[in-house]
PDB file of C-alpha atoms in Angstrom:
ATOM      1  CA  UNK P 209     -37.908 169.011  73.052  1.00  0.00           C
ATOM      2  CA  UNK P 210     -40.910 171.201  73.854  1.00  0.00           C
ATOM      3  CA  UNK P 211     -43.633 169.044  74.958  1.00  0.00           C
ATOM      4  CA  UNK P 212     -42.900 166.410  78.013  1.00  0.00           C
ATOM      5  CA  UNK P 213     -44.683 163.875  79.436  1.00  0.00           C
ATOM      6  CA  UNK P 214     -44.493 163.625  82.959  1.00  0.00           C
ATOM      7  CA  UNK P 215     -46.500 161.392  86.245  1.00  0.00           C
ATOM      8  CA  UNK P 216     -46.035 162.797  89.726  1.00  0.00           C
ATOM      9  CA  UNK P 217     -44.683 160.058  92.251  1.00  0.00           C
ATOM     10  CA  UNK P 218     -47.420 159.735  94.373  1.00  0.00           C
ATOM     11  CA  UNK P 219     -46.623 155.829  94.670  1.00  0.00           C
ATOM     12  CA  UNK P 220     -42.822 155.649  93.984  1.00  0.00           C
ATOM     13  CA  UNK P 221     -41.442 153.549  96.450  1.00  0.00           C
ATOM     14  CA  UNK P 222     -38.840 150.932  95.935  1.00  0.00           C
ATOM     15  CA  UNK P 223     -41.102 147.692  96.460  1.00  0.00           C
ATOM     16  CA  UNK P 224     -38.946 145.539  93.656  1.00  0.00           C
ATOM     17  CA  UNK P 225     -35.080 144.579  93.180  1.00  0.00           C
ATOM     18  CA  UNK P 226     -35.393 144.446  88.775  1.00  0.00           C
ATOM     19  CA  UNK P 227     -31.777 146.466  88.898  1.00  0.00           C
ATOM     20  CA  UNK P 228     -28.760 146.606  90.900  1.00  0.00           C
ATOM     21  CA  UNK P 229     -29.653 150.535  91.990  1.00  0.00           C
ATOM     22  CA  UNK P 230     -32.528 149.223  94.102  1.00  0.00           C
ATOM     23  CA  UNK P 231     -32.447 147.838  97.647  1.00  0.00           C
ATOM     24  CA  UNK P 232     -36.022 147.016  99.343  1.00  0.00           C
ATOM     25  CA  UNK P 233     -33.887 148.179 102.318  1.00  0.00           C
ATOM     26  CA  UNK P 234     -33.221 151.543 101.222  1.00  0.00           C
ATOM     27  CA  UNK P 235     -35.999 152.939 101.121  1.00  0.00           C
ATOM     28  CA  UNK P 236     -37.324 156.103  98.890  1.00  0.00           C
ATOM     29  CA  UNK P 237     -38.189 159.165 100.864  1.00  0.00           C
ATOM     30  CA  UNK P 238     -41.205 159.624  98.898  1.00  0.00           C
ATOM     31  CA  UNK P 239     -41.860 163.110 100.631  1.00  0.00           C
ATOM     32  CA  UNK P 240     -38.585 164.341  99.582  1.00  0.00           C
ATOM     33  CA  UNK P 241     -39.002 162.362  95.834  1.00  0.00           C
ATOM     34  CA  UNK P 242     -41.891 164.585  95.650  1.00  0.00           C
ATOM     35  CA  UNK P 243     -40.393 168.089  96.352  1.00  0.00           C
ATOM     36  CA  UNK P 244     -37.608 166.511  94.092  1.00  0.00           C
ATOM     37  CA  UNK P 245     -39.859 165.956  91.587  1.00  0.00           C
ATOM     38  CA  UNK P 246     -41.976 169.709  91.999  1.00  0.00           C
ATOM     39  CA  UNK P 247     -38.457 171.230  91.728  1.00  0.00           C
ATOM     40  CA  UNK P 248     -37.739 169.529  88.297  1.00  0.00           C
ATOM     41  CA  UNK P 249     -41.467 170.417  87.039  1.00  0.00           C
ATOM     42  CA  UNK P 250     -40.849 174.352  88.164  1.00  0.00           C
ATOM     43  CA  UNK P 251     -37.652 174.096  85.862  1.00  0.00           C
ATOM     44  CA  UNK P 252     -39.008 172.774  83.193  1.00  0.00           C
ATOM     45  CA  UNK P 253     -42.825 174.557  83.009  1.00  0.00           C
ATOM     46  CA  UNK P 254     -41.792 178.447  84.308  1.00  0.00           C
ATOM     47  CA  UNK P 255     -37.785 178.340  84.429  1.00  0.00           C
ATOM     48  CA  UNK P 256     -37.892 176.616  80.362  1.00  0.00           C
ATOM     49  CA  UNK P 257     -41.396 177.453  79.112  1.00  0.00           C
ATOM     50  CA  UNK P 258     -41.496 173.221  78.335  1.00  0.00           C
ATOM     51  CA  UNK P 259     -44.846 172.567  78.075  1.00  0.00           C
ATOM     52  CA  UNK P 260     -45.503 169.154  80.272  1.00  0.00           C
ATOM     53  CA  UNK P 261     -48.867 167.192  79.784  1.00  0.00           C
ATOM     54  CA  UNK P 262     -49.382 164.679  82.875  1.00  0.00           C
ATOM     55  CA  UNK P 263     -50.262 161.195  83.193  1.00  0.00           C
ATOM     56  CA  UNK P 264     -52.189 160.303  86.001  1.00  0.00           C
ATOM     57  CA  UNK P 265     -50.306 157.916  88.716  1.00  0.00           C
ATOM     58  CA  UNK P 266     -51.493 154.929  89.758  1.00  0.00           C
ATOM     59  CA  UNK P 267     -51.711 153.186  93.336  1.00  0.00           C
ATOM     60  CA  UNK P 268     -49.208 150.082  93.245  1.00  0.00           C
ATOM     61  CA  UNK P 269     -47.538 151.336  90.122  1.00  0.00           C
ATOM     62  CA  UNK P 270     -44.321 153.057  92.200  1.00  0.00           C
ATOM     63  CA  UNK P 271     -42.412 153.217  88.629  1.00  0.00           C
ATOM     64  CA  UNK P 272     -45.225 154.674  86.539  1.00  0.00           C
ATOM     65  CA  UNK P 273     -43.411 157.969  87.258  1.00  0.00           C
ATOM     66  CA  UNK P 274     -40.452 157.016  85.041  1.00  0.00           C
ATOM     67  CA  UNK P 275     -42.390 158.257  82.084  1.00  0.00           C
ATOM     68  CA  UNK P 276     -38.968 157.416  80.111  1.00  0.00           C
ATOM     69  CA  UNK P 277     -39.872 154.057  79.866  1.00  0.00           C
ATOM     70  CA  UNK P 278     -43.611 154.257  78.632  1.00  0.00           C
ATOM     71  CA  UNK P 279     -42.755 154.299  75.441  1.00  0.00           C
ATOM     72  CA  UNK P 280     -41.812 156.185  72.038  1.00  0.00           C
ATOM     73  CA  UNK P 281     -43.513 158.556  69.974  1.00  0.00           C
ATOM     74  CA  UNK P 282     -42.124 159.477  66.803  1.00  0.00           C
ATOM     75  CA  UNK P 283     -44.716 161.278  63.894  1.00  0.00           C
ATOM     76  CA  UNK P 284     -47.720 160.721  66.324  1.00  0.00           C
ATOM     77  CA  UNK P 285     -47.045 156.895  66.370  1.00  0.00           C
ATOM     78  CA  UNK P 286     -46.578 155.639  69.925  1.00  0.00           C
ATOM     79  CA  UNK P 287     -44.527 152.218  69.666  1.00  0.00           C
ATOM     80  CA  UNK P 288     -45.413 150.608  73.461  1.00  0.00           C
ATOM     81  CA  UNK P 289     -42.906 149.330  76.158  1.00  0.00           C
ATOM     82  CA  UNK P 290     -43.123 145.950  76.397  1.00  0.00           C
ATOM     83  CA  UNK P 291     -41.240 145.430  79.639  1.00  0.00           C
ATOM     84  CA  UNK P 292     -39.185 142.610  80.586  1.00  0.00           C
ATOM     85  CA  UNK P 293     -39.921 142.203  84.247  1.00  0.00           C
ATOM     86  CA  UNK P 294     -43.433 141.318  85.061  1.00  0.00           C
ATOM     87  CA  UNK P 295     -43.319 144.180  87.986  1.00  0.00           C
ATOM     88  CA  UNK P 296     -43.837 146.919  85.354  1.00  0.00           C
ATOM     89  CA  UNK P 297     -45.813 145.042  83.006  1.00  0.00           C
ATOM     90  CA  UNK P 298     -49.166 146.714  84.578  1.00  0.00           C
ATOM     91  CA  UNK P 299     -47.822 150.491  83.560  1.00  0.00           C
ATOM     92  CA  UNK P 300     -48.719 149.217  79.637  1.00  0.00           C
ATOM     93  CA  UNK P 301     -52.530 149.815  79.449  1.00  0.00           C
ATOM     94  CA  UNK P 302     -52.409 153.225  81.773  1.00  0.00           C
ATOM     95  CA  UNK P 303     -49.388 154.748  79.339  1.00  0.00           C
ATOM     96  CA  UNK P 304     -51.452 153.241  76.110  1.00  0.00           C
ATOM     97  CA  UNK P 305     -54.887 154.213  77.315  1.00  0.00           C
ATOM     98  CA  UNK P 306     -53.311 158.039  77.920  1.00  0.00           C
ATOM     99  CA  UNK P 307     -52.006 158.247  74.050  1.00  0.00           C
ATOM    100  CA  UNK P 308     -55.010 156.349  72.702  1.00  0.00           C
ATOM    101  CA  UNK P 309     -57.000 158.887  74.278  1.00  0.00           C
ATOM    102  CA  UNK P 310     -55.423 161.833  72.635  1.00  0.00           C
ATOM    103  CA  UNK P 311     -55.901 160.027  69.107  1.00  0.00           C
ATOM    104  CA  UNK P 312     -52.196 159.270  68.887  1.00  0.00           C
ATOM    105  CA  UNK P 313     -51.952 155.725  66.873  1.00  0.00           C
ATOM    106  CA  UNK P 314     -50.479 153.334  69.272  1.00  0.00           C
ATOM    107  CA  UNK P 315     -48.614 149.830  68.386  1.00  0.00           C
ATOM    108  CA  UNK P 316     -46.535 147.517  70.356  1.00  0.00           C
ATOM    109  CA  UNK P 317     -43.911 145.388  68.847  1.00  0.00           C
ATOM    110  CA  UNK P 318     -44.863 141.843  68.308  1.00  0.00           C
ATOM    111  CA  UNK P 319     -44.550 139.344  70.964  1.00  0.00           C
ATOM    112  CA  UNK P 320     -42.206 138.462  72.834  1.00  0.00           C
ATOM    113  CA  UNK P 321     -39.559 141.354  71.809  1.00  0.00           C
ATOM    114  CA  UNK P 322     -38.706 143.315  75.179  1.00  0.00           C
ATOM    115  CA  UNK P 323     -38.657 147.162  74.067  1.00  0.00           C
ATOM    116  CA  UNK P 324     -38.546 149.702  76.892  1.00  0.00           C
ATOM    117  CA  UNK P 325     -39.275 152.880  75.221  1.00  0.00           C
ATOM    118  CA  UNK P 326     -36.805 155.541  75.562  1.00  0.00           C
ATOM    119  CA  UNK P 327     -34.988 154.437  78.356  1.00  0.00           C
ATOM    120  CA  UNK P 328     -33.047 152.200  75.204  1.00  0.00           C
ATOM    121  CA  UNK P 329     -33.921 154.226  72.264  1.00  0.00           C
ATOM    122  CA  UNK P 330     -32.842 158.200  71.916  1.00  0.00           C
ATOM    123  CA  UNK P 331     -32.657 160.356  69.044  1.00  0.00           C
ATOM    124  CA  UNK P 332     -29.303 161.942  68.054  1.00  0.00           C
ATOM    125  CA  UNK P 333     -30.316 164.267  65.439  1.00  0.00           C
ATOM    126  CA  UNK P 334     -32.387 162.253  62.848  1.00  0.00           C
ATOM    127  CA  UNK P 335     -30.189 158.667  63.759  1.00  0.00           C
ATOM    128  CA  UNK P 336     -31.728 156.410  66.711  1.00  0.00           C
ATOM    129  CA  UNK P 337     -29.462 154.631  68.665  1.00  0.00           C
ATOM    130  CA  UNK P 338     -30.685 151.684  71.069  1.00  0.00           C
ATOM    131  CA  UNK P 339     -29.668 149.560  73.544  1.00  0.00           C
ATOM    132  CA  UNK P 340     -29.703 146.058  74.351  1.00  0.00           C
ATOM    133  CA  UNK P 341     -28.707 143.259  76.483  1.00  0.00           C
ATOM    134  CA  UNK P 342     -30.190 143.733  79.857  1.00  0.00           C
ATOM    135  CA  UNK P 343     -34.017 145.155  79.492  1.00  0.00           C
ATOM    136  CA  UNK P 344     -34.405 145.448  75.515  1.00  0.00           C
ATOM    137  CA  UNK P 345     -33.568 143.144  73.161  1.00  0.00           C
ATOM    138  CA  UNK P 346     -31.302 143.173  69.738  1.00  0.00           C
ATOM    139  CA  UNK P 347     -34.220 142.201  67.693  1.00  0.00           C
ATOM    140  CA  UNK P 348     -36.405 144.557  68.860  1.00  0.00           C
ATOM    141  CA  UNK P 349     -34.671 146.884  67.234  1.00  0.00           C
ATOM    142  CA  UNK P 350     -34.617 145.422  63.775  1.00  0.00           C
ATOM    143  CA  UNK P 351     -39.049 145.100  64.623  1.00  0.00           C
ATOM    144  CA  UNK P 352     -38.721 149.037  65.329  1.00  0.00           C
ATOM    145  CA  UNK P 353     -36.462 149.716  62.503  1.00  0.00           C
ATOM    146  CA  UNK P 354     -39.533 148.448  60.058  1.00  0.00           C
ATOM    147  CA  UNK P 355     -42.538 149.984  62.013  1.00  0.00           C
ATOM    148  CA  UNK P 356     -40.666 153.364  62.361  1.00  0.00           C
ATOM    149  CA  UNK P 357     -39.186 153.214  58.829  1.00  0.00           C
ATOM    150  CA  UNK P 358     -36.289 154.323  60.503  1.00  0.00           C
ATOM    151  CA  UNK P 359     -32.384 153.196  60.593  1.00  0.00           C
ATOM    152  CA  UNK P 360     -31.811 151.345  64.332  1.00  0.00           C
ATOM    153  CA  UNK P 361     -28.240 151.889  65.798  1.00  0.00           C
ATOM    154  CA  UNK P 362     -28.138 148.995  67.869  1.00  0.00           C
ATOM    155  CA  UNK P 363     -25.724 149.401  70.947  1.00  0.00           C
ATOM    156  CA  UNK P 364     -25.119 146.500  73.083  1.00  0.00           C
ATOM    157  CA  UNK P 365     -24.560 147.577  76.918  1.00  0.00           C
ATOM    158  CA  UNK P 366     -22.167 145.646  79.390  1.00  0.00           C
ATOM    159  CA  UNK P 367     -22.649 147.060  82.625  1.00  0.00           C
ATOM    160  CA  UNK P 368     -25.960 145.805  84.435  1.00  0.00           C
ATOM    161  CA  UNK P 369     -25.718 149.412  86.808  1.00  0.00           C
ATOM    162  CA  UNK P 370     -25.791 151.034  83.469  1.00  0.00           C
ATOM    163  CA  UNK P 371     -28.794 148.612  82.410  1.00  0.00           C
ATOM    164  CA  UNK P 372     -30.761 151.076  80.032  1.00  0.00           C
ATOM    165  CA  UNK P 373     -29.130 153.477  76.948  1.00  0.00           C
ATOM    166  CA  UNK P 374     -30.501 156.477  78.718  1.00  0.00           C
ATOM    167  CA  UNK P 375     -28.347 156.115  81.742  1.00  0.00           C
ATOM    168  CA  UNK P 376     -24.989 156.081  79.413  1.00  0.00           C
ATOM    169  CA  UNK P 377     -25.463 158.405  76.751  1.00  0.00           C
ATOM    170  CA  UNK P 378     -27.054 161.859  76.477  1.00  0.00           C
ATOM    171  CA  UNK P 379     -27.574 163.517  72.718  1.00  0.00           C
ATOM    172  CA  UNK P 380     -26.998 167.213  73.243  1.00  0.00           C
ATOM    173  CA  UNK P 381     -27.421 167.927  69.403  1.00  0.00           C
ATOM    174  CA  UNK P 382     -26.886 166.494  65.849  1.00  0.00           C
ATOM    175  CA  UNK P 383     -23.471 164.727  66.213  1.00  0.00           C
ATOM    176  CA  UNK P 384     -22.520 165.398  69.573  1.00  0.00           C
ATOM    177  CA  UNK P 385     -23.505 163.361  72.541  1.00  0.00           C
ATOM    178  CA  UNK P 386     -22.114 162.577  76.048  1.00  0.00           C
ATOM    179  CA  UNK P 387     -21.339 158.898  77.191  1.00  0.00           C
ATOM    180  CA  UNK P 388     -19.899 156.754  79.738  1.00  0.00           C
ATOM    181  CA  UNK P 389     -17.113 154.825  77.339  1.00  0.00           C
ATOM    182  CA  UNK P 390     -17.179 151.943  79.793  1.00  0.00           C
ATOM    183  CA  UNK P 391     -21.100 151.092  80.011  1.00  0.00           C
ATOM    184  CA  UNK P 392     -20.790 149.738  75.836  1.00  0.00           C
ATOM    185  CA  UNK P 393     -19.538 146.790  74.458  1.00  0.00           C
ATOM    186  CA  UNK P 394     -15.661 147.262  73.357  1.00  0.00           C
ATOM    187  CA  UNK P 395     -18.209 147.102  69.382  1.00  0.00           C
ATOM    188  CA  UNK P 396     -20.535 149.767  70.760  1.00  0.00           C
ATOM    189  CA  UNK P 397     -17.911 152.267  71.617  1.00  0.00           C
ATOM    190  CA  UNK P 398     -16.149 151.901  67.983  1.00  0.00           C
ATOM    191  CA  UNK P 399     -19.609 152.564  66.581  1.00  0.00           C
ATOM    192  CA  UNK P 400     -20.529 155.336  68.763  1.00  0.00           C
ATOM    193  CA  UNK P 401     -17.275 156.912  67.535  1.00  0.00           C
ATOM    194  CA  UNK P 402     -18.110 156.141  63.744  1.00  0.00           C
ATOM    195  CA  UNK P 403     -21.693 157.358  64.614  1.00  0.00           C
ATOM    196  CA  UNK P 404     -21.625 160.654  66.342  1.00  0.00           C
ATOM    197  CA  UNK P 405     -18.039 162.837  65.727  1.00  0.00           C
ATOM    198  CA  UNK P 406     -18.135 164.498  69.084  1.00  0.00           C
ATOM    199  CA  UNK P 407     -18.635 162.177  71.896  1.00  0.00           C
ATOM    200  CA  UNK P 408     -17.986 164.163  75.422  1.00  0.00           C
ATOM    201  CA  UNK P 409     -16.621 161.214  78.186  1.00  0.00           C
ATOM    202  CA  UNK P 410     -18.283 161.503  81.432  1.00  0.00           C
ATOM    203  CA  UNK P 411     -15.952 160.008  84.358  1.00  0.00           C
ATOM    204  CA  UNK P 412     -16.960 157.362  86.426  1.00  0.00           C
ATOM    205  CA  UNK P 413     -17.648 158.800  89.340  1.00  0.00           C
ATOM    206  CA  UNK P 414     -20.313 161.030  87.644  1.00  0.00           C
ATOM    207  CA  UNK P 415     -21.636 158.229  85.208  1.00  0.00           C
ATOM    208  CA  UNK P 416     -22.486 156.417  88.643  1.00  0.00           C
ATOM    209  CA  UNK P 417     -24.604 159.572  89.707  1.00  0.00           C
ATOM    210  CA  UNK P 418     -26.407 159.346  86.399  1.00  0.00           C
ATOM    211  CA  UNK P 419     -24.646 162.042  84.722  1.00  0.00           C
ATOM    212  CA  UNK P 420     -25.890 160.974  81.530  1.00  0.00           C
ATOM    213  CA  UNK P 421     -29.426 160.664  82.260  1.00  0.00           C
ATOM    214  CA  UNK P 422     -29.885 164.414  81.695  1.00  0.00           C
ATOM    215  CA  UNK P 423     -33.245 166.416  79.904  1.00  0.00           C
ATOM    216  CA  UNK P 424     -31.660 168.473  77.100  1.00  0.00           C
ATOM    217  CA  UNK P 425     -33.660 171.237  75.831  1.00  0.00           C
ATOM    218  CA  UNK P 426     -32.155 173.548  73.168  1.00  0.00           C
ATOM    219  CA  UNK P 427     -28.922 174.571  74.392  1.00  0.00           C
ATOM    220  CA  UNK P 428     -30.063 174.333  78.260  1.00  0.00           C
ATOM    221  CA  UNK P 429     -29.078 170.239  80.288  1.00  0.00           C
ATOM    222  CA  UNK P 430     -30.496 169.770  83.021  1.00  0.00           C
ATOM    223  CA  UNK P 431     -28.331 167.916  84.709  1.00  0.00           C
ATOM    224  CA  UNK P 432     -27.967 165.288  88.402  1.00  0.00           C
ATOM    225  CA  UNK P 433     -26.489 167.367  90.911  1.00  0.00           C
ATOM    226  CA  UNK P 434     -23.320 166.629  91.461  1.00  0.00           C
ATOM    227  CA  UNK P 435     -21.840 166.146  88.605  1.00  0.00           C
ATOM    228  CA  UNK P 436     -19.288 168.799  87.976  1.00  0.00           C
ATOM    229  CA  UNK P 437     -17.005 168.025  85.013  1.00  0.00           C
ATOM    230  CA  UNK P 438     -19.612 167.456  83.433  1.00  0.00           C
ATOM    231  CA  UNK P 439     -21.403 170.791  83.838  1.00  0.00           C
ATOM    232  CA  UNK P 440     -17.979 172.189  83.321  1.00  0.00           C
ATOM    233  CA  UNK P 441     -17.568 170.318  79.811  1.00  0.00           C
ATOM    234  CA  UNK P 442     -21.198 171.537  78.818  1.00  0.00           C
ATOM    235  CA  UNK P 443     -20.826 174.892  80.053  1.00  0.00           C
ATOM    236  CA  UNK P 444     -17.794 175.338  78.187  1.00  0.00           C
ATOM    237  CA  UNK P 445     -19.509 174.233  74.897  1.00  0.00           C
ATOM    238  CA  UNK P 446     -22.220 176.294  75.286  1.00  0.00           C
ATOM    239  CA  UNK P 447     -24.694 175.204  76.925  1.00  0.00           C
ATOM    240  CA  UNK P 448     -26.858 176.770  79.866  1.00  0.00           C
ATOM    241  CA  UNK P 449     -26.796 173.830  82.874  1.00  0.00           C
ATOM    242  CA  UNK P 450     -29.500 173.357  85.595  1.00  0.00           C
ATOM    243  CA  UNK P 451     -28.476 170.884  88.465  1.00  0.00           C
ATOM    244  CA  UNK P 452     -31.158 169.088  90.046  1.00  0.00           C
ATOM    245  CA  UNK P 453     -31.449 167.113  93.032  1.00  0.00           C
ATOM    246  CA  UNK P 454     -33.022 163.777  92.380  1.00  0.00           C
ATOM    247  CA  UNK P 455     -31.358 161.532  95.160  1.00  0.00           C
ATOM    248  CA  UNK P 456     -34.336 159.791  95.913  1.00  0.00           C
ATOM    249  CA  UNK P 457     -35.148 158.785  92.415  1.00  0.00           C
ATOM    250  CA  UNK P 458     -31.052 157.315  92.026  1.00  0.00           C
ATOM    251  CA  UNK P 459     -32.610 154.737  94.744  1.00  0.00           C
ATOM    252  CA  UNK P 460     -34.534 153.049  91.728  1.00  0.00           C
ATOM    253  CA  UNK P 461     -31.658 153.842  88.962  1.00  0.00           C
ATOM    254  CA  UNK P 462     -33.695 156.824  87.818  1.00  0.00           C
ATOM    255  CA  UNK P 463     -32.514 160.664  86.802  1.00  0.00           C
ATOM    256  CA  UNK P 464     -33.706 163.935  85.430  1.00  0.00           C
ATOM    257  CA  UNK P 465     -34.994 161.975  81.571  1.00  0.00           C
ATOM    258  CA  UNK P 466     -36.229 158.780  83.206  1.00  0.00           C
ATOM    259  CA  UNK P 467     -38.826 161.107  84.594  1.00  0.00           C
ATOM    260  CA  UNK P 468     -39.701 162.564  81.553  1.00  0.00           C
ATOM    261  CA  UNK P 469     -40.767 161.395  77.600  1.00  0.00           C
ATOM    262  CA  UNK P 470     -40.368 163.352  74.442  1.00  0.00           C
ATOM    263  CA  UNK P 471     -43.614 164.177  72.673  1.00  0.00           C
ATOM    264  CA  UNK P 472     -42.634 166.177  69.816  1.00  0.00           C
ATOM    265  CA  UNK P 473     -40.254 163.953  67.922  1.00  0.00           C
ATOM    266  CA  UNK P 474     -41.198 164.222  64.579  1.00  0.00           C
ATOM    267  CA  UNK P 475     -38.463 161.655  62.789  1.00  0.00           C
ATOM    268  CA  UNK P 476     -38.060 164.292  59.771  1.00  0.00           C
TER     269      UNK P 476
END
């Protein structure tokens, strides 16, 4: 992951309860989400060379900057969110308009399928695992399965704090990913284990700070603050960890990859 998509949170406020994370009386600092969100950009642009394009935010669009959940782009196709609470449902032409614009092909699955982009669908090596229950739905995947050409995982989730696959597992490399056990079906977990050989638990306590819900590039996670057996598990296998502070963002149910989408995924 090279190549990010990113939309400064100019707007973000939480104006909407569509999760259990988000209470219209506690209230985003949006000051501080902003030097949150500059801190996480420096990382990524000077600290990781990542190369982030930006999509332009939008007044009364306060989730826009979850770029996560725009979408998915796999061989230059972008397959549309189609989002199940009519709150986001204004994001769609902005996020399509940006990729149409840039002469990526752009589809959307066929009505009335609820797909929310990445926030339910993540690459572990060449497989794609995605969830369902609580935003996307199980035959979705099957839709995205044909369009993509592409094998679907399908992971049911059974935790509505844990209510997309992004905030539960985190791919770290072909066959190894971290997970919260406890946010998949008793199914989900056996398949996980058949799926991916190295699965790294994340404890509760960290799960519930996101843990999962990291930005892996190459060997380097960036990671929630906060969270330190994690960091201690990655660090021990390897891998160079940057904590940052995204407090603010947690207030929606949001992380380090909500605010940021792949762009290079080739599916090969």
């Amino acid at each position: 992951m090279t190549r990010l998509l990113m939309c400064r949170p100019d707007h973000y406020g939480i104006y909407y309860e569509i999760n259990p994370w988000m209470d219209r009386g506690h209230q985003a600092d949006r000051g501080v989400a902003v030097r949150q969100w500059e801190a996480l950009y420096r990382l990524l642009t000077e600290g990781l060379q990542v190369q982030v394009e930006l999509l332009p935010p939008v007044p009364g669009l306060p989730d826009l900057c979850f770029t996560a959940n725009a979408g998915l782009l796999v061989n230059g196709l972008f397959v549309s969110s189609r989002f199940r609470y009519r709150e986001r449902e204004a994001e769609v032409p902005h996020c399509t308009q940006w990729f149409a614009e840039r002469n990526y092909r752009v589809a959307c699955l066929p009505e009335p399928a609820f797909f929310e982009g990445e926030g339910d669908a993540l690459f572990c090596g060449n497989d794609l695992f995605a969830g369902h229950r609580f935003r996307s739905e199980l035959h979705a995947h099957q839709l995205l399965a044909e369009l993509l050409g592409l094998r679907v995982h399908s992971l049911e989730l059974a935790d509505p704090w844990f209510y997309h696959l992004d905030t539960c597992l985190c791919p770290l490399q072909p066959g190894r990913a971290a997970y919260y056990p406890e946010a998949f079906s008793p199914a989900s977990q056996r398949l996980l284990k058949e799926a991916i050989p190295e699965l790294l638990p994340v404890t509760e306590a960290e799960a519930k700070r996101l843990a999962c819900n990291a930005l892996v590039i190459g060997r380097s996670v960036v990671v929630n603050a906060g969270c330190p057996h994690l960091s201690r598990t990655l660090t021990e296998a390897g891998y160079h960890v940057h904590e940052v502070e995204t407090t603010e963002f947690l207030k929606a149910g949001g992380g380090p990859k909500c605010l940021a989408l792949s762009l290079d995924r080739d599916g090969s």
